[in-house]
GROMACS .gro file of C-alpha atoms in nm:
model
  328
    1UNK     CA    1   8.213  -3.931   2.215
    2UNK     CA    2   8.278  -4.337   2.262
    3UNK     CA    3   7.867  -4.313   2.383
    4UNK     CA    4   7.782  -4.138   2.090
    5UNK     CA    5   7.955  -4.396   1.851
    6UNK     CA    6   7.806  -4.676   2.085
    7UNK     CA    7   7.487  -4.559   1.997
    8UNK     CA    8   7.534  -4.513   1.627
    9UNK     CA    9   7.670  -4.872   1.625
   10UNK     CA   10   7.340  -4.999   1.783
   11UNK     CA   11   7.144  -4.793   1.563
   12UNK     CA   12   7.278  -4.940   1.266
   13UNK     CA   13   7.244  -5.278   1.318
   14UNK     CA   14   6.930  -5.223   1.447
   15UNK     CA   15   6.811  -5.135   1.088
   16UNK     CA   16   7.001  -5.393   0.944
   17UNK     CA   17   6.838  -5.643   1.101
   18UNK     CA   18   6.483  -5.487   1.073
   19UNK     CA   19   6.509  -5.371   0.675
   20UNK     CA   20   6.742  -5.605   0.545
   21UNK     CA   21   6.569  -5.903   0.802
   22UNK     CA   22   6.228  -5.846   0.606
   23UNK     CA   23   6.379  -5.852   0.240
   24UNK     CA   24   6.595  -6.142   0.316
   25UNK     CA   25   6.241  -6.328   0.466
   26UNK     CA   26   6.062  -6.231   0.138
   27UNK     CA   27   6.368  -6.394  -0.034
   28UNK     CA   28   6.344  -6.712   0.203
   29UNK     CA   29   5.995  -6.712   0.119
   30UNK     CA   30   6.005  -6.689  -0.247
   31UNK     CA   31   6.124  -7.070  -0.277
   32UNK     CA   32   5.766  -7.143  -0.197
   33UNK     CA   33   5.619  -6.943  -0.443
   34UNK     CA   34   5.413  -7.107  -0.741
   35UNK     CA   35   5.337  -6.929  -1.060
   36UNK     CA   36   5.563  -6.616  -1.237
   37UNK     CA   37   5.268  -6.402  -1.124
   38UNK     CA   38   5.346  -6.461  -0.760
   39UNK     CA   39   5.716  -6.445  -0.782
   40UNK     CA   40   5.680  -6.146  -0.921
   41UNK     CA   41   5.448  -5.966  -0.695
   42UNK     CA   42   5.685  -6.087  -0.436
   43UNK     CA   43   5.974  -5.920  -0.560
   44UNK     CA   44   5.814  -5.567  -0.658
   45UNK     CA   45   5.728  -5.573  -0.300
   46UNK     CA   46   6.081  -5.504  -0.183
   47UNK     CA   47   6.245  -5.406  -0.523
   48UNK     CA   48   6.241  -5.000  -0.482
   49UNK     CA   49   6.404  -5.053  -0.069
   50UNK     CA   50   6.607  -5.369  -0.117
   51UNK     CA   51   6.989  -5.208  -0.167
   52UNK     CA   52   6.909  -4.956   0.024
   53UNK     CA   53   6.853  -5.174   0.325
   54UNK     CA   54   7.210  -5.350   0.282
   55UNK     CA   55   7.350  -4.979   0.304
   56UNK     CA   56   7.330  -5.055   0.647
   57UNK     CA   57   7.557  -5.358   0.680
   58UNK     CA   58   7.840  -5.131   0.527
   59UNK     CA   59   7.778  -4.874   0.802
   60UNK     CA   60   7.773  -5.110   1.025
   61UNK     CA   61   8.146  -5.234   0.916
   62UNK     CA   62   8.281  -4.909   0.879
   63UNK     CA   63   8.151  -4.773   1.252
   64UNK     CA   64   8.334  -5.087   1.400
   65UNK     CA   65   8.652  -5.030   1.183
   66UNK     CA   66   8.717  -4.667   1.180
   67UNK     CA   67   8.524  -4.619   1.611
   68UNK     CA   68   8.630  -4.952   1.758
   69UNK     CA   69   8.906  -5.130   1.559
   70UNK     CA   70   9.030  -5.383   1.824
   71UNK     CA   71   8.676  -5.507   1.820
   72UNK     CA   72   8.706  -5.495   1.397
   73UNK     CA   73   9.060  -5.662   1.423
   74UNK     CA   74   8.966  -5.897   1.658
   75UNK     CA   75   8.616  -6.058   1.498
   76UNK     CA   76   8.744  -6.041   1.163
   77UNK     CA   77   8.997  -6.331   1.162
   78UNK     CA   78   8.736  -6.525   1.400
   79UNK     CA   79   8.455  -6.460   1.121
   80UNK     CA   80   8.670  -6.463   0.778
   81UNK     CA   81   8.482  -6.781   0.599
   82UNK     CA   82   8.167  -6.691   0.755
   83UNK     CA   83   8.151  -6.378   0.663
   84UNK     CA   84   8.315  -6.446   0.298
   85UNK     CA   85   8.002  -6.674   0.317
   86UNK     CA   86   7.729  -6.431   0.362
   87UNK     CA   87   7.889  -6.166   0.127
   88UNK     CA   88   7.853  -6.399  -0.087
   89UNK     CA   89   7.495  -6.493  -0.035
   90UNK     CA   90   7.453  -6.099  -0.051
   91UNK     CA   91   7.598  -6.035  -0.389
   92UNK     CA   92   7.447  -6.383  -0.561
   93UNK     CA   93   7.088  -6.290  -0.421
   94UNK     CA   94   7.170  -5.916  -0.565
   95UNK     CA   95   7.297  -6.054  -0.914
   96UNK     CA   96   7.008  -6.300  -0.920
   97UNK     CA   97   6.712  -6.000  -0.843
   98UNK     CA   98   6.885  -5.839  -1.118
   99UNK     CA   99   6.931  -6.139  -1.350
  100UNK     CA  100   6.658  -6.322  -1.333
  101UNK     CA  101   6.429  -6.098  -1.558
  102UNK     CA  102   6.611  -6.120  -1.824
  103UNK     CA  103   6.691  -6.506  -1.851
  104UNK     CA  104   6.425  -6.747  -1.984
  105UNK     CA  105   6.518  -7.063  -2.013
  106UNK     CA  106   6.783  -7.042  -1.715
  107UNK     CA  107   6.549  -6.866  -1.506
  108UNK     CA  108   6.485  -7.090  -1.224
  109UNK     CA  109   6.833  -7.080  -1.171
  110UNK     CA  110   6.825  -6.752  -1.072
  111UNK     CA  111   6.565  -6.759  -0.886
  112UNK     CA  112   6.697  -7.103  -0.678
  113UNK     CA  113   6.994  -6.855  -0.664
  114UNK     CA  114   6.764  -6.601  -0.507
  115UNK     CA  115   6.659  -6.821  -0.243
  116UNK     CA  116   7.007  -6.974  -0.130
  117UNK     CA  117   7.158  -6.628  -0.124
  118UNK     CA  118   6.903  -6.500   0.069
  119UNK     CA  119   6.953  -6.843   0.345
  120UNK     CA  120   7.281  -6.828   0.340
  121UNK     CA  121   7.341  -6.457   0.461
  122UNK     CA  122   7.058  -6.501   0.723
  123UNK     CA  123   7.183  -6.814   0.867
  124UNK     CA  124   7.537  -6.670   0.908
  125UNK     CA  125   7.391  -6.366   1.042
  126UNK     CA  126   7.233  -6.605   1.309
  127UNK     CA  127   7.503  -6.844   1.370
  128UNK     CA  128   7.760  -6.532   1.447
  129UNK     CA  129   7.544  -6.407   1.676
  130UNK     CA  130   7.514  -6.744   1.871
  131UNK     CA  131   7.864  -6.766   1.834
  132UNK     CA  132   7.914  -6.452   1.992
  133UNK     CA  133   7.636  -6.590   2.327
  134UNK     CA  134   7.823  -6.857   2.359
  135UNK     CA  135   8.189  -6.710   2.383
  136UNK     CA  136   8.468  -6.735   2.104
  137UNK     CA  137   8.826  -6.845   2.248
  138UNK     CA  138   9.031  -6.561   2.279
  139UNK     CA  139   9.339  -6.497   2.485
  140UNK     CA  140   9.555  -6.192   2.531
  141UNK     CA  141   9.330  -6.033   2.262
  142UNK     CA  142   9.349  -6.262   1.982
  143UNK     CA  143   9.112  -6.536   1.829
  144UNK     CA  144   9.259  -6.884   1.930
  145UNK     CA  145   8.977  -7.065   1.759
  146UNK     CA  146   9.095  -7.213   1.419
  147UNK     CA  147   8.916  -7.166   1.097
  148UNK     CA  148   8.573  -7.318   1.282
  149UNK     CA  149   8.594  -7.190   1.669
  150UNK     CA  150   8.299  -6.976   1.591
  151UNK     CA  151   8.075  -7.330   1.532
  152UNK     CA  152   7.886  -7.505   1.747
  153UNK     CA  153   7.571  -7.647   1.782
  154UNK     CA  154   7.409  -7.341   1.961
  155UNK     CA  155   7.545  -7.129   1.677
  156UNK     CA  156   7.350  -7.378   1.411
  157UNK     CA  157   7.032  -7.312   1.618
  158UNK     CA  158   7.073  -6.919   1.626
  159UNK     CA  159   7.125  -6.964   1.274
  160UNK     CA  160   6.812  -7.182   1.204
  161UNK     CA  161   6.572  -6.917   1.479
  162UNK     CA  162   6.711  -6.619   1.297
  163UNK     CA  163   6.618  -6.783   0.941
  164UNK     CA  164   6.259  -6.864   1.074
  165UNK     CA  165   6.228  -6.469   1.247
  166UNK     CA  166   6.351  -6.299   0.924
  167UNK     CA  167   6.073  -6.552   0.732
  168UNK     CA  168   5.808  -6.420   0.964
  169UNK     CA  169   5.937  -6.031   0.915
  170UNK     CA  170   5.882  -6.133   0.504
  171UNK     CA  171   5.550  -6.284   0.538
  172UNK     CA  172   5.448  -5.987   0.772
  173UNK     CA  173   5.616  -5.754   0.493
  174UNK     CA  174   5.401  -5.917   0.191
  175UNK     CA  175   5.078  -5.901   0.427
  176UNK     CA  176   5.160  -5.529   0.407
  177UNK     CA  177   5.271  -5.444   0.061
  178UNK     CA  178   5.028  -5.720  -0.141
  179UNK     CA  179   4.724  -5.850  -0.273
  180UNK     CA  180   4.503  -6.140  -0.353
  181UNK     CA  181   4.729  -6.477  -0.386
  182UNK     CA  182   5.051  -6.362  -0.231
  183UNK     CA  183   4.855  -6.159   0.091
  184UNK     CA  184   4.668  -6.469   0.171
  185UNK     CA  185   4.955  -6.705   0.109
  186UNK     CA  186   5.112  -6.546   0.369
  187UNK     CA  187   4.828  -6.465   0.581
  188UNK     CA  188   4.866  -6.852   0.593
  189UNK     CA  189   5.209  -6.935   0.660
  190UNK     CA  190   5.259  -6.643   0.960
  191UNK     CA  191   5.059  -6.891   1.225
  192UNK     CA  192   5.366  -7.167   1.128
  193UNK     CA  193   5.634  -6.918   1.122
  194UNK     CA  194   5.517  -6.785   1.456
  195UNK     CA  195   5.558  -7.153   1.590
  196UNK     CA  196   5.871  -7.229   1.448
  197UNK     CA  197   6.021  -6.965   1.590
  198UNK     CA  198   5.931  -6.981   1.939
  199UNK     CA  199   6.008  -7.369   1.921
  200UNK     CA  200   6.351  -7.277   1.836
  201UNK     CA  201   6.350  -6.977   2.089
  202UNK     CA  202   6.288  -7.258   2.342
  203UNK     CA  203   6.535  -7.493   2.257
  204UNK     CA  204   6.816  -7.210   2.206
  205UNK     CA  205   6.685  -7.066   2.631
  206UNK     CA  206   6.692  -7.469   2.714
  207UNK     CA  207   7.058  -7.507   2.537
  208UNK     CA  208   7.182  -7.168   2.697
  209UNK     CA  209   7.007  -7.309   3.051
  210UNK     CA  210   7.210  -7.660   2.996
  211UNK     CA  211   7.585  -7.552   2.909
  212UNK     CA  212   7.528  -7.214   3.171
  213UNK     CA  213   7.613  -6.963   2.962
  214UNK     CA  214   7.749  -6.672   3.136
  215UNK     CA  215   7.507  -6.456   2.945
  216UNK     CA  216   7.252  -6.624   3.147
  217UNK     CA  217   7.341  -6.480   3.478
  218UNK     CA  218   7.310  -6.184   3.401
  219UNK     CA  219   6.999  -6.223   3.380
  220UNK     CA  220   6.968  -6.294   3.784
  221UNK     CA  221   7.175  -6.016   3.793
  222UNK     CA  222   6.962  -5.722   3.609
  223UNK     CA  223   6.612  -5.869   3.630
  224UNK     CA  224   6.441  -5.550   3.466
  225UNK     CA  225   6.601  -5.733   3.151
  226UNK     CA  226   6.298  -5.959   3.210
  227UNK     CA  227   6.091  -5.596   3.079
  228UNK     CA  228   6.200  -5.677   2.701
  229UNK     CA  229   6.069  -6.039   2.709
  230UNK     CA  230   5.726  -5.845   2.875
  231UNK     CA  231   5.716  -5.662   2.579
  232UNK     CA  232   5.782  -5.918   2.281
  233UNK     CA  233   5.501  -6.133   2.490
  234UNK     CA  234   5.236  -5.864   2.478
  235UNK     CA  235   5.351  -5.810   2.075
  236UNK     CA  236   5.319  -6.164   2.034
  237UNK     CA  237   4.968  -6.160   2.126
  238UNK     CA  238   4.876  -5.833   1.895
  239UNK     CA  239   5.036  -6.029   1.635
  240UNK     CA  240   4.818  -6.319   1.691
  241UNK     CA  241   4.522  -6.118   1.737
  242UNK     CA  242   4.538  -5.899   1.381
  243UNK     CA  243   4.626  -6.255   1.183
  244UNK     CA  244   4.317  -6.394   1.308
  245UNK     CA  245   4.127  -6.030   1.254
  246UNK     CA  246   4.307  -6.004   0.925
  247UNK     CA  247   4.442  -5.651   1.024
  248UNK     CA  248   4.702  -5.577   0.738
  249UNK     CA  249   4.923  -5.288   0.887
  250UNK     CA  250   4.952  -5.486   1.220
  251UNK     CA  251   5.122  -5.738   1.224
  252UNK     CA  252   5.497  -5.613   1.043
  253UNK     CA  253   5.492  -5.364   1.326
  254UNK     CA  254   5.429  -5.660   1.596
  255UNK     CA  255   5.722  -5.867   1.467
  256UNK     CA  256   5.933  -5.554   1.441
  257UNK     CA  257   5.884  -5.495   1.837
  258UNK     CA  258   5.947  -5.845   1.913
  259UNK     CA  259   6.278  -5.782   1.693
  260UNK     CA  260   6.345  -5.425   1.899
  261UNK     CA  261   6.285  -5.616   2.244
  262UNK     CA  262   6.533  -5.939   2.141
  263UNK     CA  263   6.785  -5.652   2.062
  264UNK     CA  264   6.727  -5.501   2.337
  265UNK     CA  265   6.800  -5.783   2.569
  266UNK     CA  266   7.073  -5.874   2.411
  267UNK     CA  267   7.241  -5.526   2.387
  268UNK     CA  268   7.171  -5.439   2.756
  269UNK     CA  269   7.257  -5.824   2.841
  270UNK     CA  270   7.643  -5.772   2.684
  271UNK     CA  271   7.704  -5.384   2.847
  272UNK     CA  272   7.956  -5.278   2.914
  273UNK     CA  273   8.136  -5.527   2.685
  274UNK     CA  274   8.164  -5.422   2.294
  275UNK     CA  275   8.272  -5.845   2.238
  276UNK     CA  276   8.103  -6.053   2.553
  277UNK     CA  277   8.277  -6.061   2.875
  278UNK     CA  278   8.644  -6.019   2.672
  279UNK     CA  279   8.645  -5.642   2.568
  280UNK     CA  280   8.445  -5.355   2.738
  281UNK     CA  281   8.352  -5.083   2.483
  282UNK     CA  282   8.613  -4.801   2.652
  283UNK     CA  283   8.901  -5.110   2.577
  284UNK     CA  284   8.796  -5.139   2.224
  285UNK     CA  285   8.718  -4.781   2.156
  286UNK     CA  286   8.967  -4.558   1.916
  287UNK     CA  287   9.150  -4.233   2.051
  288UNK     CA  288   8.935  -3.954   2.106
  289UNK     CA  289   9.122  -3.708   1.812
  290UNK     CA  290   8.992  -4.056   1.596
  291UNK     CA  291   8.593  -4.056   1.730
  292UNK     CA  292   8.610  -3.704   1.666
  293UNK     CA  293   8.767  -3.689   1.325
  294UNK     CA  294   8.519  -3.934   1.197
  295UNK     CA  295   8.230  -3.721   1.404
  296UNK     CA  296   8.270  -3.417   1.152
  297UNK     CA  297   8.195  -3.660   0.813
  298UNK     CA  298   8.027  -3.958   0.932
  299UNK     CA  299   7.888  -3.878   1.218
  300UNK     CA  300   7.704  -3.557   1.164
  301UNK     CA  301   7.692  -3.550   0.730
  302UNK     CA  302   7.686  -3.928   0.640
  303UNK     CA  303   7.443  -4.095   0.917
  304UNK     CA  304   7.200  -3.830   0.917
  305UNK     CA  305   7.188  -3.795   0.580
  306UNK     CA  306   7.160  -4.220   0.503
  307UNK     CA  307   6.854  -4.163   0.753
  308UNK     CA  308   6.668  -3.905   0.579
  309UNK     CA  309   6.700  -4.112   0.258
  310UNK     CA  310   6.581  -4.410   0.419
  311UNK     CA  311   6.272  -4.236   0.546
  312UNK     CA  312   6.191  -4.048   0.207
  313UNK     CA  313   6.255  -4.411   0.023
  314UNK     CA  314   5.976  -4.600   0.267
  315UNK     CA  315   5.756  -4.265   0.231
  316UNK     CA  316   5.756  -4.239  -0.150
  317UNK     CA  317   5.721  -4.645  -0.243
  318UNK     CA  318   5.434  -4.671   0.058
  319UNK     CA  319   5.080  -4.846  -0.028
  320UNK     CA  320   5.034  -5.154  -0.218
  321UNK     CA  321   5.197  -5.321  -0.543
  322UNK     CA  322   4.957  -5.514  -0.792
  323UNK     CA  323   4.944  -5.897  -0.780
  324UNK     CA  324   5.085  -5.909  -1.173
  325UNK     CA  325   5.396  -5.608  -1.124
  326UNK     CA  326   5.719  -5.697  -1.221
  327UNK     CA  327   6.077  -5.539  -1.161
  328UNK     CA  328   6.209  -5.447  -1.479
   0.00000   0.00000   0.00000
């Protein structure tokens, strides 16, 4: 049962990162956007999927807190203004899709709103992960950091890498979903995204090299976790390939492997520990009567359920959106 919630756990971040990481890079993206026409196009292309895609965060929170509530009581204090933060981005990105439409003369502060929402859950998104690679300071099971233990300059850069990946997912997204202007905008801007994130990919691997993070050796220790890296690399090169070919459905699908394969490494790279080298996932895991209570709703009604709708939502709004649709 503590495998089976394990797995759901992964799952669901997993999506997070891939549904909500694409909608979130359109948002990024939209800052750079010229002309009502554009911004427009831009935001039909994620408008029917959008707050469905966040669904997934709450899962997320409510397998760690009902499954593994040490791990949930034990982040929580370490993360409070950083996640406060990002829910915060969340909801002003959410009230400013909404909003936007109807202002006139205010409208470009809704759509400035747009934007820093959309940065400012994506960099926290990063920056707790680094934080998490790096090690928070916690004895006897409780966070001994202080209101910023979870900063550091290697969180900053996780932040920055994850804000530059999620832009690439967008761009990939809009090659996919539009037309004319906005398709060749960002047939344009996936070659830069592309470099910006592996620049930052190298300077987090040189930074992680530098302070020997104990992530790191674990790396010497399983060296099939070299196969994910394998993989993103040979992605990385389809993804160059269909840019310069101009093959629309490839390249979202490229950047979503390279995604699946950083996941992967990480996930495989923490095991057995639910928070890194401090708590194992049996320590953090609830009483069995507890995994199985919440089996019987969530487990085998809820999830399955959240997954069909997911799939029917992607299948029914597939194909293109015009250059001049609007969400109204």
């Amino acid at each position: 049962m503590v495998m089976y919630w394990t797995l759901l756990l992964a799952v669901s971040i997993l999506l997070y990162v891939l549904l909500d990481g694409f909608d979130l890079g359109v948002g990024m993206l939209f800052g750079l956007a010229r002309g009502e026409e554009r911004r427009d196009a831009m935001l039909s292309a994620v408008a029917p999927i959008w707050d469905g895609n966040e669904t997934w965060l709450v899962v997320t929170g409510v397998i760690l807190w009902g499954a593994f509530p040490v791990v949930y009581a034990t982040l929580l204090p370490a993360f409070y203004l950083p996640l406060l933060v990002m829910l915060a981005g969340l909801i002003l990105r959410g009230v400013a899709f909404e909003f936007r439409h109807k202002a006139e003369r205010a409208r470009w502060i809704w759509d400035w709103s747009f934007v820093g929402g959309s940065f400012a859950a994506t960099f926290i998104q990063g920056m707790t992960v680094g934080a998490l690679v790096e090690g928070l300071p916690i004895e006897d099971g409780q966070y001994t950091g202080g209101d910023f233990g979870w900063f550091s300059p290697f969180a900053a850069l996780c932040g920055v890498a994850l804000c530059l990946g999620y832009a690439l997912l967008g761009a990939c997204w809009l090659v996919k979903k539009c037309e004319a202007e906005v398709r060749d905008t960002a047939w344009r801007q996936i070659p830069y995204l592309v470099a910006g994130v592996l620049i930052f990919l190298a300077i987090v691997f040189i930074y992680a090299l530098a302070e020997n993070l104990q992530l790191m050796h674990r790396w010497i220790e399983r060296p099939y976790l070299f196969v994910f890296p394998a993989i993103a690399a040979a992605a990385a090169v389809v993804l160059v390939a269909s840019v310069r070919r101009r093959r629309e459905e490839w390249p979202f699908y490229m950047v979503i492997l390279i995604f699946m394969s950083a996941f992967g490494t990480l996930a495989i790279s923490f095991w057995p520990y639910m928070i890194p080298f401090v708590l194992t996932i049996s320590e953090a895991a609830a009483p069995h009567s507890s995994l199985a209570f919440m089996f019987w709703g969530e487990g085998i009604f809820v999830f399955p359920l959240m997954l069909i709708y997911t799939g029917i939502s992607y299948r029914v709004f597939r194909g293109k959106v015009g250059a001049t649709a609007g969400h109204y």
